[in-house]
Short mmCIF file of C-alpha atoms in Angstrom, two decimals:
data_model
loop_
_atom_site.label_atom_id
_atom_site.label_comp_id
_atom_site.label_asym_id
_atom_site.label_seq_id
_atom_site.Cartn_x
_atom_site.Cartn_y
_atom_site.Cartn_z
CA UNK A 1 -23.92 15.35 -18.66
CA UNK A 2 -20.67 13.17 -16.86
CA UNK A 3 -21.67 9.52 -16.52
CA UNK A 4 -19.53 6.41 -15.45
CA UNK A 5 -20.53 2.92 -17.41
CA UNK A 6 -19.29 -0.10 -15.91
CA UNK A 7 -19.48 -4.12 -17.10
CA UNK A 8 -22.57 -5.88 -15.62
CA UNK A 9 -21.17 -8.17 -12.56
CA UNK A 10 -21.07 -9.71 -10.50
CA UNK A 11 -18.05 -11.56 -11.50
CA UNK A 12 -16.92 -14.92 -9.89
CA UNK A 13 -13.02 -16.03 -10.72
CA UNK A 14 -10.59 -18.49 -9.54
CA UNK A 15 -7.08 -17.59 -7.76
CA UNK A 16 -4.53 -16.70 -10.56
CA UNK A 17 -7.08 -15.63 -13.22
CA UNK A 18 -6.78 -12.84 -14.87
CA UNK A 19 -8.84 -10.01 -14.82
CA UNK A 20 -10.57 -7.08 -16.82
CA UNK A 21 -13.62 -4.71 -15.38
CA UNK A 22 -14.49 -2.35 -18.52
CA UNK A 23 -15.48 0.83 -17.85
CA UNK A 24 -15.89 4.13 -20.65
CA UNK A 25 -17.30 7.20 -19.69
CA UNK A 26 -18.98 10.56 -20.73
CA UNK A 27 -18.00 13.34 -20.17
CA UNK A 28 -18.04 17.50 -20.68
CA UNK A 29 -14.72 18.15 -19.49
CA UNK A 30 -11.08 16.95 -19.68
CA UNK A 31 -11.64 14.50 -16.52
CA UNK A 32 -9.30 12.51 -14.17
CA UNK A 33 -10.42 9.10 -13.82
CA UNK A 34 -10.01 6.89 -10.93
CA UNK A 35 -10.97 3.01 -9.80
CA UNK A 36 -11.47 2.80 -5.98
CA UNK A 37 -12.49 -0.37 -3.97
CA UNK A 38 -14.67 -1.18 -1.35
CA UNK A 39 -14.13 -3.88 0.66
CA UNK A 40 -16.70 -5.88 2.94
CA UNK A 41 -18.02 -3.64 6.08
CA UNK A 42 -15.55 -0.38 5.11
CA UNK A 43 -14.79 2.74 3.11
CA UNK A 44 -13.98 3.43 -0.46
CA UNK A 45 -9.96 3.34 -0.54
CA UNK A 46 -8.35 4.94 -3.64
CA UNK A 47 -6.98 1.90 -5.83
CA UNK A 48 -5.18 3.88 -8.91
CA UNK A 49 -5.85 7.16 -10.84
CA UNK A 50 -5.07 8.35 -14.53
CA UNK A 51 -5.17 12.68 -15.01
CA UNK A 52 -4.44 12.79 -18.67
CA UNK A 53 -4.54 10.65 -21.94
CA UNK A 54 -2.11 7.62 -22.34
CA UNK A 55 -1.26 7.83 -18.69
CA UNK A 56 -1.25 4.49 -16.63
CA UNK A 57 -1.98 4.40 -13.08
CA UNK A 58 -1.14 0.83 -11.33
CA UNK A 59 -1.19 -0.18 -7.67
CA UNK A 60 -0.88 -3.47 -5.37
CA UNK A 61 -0.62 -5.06 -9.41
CA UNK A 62 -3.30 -3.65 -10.74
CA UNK A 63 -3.46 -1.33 -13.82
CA UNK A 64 -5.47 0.78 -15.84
CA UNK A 65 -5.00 3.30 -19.03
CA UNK A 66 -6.53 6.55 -19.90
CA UNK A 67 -7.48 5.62 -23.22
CA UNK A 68 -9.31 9.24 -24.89
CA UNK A 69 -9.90 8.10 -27.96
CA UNK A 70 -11.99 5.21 -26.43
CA UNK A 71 -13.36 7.14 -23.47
CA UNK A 72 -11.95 3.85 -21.36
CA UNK A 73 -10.19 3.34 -18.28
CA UNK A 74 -10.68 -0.29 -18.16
CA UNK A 75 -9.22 -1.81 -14.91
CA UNK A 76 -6.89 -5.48 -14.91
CA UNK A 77 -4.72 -7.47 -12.91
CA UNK A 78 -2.61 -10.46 -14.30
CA UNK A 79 -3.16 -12.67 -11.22
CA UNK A 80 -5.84 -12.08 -8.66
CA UNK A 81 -5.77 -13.10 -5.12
CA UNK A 82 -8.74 -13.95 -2.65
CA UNK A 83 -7.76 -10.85 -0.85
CA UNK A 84 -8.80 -8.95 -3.81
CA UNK A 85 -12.83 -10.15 -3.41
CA UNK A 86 -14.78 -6.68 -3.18
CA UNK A 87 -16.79 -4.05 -5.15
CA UNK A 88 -14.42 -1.84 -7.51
CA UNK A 89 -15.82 1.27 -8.68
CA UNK A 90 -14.96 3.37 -11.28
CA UNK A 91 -14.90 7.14 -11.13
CA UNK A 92 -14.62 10.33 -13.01
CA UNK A 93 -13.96 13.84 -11.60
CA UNK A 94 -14.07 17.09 -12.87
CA UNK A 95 -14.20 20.79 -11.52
CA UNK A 96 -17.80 22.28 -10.66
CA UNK A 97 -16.71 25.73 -10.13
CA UNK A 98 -14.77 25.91 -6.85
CA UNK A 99 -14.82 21.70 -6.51
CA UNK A 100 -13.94 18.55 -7.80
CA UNK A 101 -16.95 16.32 -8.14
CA UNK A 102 -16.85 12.74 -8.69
CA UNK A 103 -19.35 10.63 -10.79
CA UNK A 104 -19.43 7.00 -10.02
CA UNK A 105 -19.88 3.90 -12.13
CA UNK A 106 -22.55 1.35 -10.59
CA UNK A 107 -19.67 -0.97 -9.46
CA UNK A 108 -18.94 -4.60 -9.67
CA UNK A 109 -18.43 -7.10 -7.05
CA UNK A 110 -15.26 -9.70 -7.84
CA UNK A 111 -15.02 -13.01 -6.16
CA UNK A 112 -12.28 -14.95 -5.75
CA UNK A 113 -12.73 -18.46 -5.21
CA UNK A 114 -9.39 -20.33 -3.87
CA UNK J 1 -1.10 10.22 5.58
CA UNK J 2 -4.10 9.66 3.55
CA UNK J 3 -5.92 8.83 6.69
CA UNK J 4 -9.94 9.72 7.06
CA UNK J 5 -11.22 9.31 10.33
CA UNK J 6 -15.49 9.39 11.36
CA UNK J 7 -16.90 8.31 14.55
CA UNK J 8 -19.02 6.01 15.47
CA UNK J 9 -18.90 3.47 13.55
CA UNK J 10 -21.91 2.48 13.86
CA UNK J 11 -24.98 4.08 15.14
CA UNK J 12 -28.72 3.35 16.07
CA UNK J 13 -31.16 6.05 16.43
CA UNK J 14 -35.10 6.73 16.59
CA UNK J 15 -37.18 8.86 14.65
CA UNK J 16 -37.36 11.04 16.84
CA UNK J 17 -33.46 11.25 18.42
CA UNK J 18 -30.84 14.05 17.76
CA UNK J 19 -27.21 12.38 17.02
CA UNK J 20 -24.14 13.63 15.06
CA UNK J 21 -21.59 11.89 12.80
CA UNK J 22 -17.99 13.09 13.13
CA UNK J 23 -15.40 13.25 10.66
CA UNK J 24 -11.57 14.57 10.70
CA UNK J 25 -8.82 14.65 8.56
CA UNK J 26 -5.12 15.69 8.93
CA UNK J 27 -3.90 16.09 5.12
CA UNK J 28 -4.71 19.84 5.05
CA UNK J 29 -7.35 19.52 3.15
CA UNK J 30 -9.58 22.13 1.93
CA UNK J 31 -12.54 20.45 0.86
CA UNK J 32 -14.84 17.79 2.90
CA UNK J 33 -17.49 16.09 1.22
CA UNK J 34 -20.44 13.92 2.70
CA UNK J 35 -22.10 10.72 0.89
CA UNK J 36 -24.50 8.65 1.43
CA UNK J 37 -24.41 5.03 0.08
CA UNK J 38 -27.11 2.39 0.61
CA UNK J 39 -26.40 -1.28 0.08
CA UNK J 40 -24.77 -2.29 -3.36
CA UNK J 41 -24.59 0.99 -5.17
CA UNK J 42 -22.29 3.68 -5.52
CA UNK J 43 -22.09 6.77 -3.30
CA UNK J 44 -24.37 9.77 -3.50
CA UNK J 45 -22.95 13.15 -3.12
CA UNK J 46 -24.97 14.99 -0.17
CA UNK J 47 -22.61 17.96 0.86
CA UNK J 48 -19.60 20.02 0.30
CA UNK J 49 -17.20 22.67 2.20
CA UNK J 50 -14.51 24.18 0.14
CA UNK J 51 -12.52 26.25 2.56
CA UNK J 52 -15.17 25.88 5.85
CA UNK J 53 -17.75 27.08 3.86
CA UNK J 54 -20.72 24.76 2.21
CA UNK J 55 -19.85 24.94 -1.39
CA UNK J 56 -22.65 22.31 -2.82
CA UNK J 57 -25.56 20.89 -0.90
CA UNK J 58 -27.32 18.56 -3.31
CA UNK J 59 -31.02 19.00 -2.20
CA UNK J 60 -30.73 17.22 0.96
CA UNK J 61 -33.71 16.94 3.30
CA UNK J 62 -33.56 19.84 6.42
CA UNK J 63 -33.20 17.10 8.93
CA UNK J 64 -29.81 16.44 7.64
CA UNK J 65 -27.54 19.32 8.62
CA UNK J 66 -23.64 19.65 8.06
CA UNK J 67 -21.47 21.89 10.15
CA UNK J 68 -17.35 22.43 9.36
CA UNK J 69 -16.00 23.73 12.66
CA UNK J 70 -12.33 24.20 11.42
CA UNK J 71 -10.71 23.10 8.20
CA UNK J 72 -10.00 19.83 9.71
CA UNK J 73 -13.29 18.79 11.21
CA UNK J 74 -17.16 17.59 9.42
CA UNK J 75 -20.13 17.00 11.08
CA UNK J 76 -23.42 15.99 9.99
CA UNK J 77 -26.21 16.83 12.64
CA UNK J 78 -28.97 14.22 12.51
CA UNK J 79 -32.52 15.07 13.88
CA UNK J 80 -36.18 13.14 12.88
CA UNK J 81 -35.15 10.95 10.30
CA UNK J 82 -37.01 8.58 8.46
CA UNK J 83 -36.08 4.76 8.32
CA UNK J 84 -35.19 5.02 4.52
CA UNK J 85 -32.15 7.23 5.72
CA UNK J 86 -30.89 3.80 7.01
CA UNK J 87 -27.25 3.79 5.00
CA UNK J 88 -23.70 4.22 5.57
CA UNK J 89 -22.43 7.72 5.40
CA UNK J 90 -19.15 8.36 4.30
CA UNK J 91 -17.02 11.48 4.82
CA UNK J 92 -14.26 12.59 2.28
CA UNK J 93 -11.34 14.91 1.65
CA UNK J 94 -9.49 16.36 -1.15
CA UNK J 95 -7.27 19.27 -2.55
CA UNK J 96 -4.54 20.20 -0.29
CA UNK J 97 -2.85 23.81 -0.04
CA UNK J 98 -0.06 22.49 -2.48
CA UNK J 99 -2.16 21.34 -5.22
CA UNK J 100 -1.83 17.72 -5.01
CA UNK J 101 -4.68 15.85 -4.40
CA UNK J 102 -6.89 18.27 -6.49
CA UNK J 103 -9.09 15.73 -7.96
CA UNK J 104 -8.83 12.32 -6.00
CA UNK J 105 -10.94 12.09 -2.60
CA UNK J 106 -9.76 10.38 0.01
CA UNK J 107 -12.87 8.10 1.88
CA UNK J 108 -13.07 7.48 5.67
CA UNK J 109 -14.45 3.97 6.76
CA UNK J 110 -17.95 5.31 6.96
CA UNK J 111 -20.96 5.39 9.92
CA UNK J 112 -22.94 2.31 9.40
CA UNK J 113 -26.88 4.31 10.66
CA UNK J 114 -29.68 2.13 11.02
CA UNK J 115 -32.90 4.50 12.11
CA UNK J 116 -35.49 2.67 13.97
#
């Protein structure tokens, strides 16, 4: 079956650290992989999204790769920002027959401390 | 526009109340997509409607029940739940006319339901 694994959080930094969330996944298809965010009290909002191998989707400074040959899509910024604090989740999707469905990863909160 | 809307926000019913969730979107969409998510894990699939029609309904209890008046609109009719169904629900879109958007959802804020 399609499964999302994501790093064990949560995960507490300081303003201007950098940061890495790992996350590989299975899967039976050719999948599009995605990170979205959730911040306190609201919706998931669609950070970045990769649809093939070696592509690199990046948004608001954050980046990840489609790596195949690892089965990764690990997620990093170079400087984070209290603003960033929420729970990132990574995502796979794939075509069911008439649909794309999307298999999440457990998610991990980030903290930023100032 | 990437813009999900759902009404209320939040919402308090008893076992025994009938209440709806609302959802709309304005991307021309063709598929909608309910989720439920309790606190600290990851959305669970409940529902889709791929061109106003329910596509996928993922074993849901009877006493949840979706309706997809036009291609635009998603409700979810509520009726004798149970306090475990105490969660935010979350409406999505995806896969416009065009082809873009054929794999990424897009999430409204969600309807934070607390059942009493």
């Amino acid at each position: 079956g399609n499964s999302v694994t994501q790093m064990e959080g949560p995960v507490t930094l300081s303003e201007e650290a950098f940061l890495t969330i790992n996350c590989t996944y299975t899967a039976t298809g050719y999948p599009s992989l995605f990170w979205y965010v959730q911040y306190p009290g609201e919706g998931l909002q669609l950070l970045l999204k990769a649809t093939k191998a070696d592509d690199k989707g990046s948004n608001k400074g954050f980046e990840a790769t489609y790596r195949k040959e690892t089965t990764s899509f690990h997620l990093e910024k170079g400087s984070v920002q209290v603003s960033d604090s929420a729970v990132y989740f990574c995502a796979l999707s794939l075509w069911i027959g008439a649909n794309s469905k999307l298999t999440f990863g457990k998610g991990i909160t980030l903290s930023v401390r100032p | 526009d990437t813009e999900v809307t759902q009404t209320p926000k939040h919402l308090v019913m008893g076992m025994t109340n009938k209440k709806s969730l609302k959802c709309e979107q304005h991307m021309g969409h063709r598929a909608m997509y309910w989720y439920k998510q309790k606190a600290k894990k990851p959305p669970e699939l409940m529902f889709v409607y791929s061109y106003e029609k329910l596509s996928i309904n993922e074993s849901v209890p009877s006493r949840f029940s979706p309706e997809c008046p036009n291609s635009s609109l998603l409700n979810l009719h509520l009726h004798a739940l149970q306090p475990e169904d105490s969660a935010l629900y979350l409406c999505a879109s995806s896969q416009d006319l065009s082809g873009r958007s054929r794999y990424e959802q897009y999430f409204g804020p969600g309807t934070r339901l607390t059942v009493t």
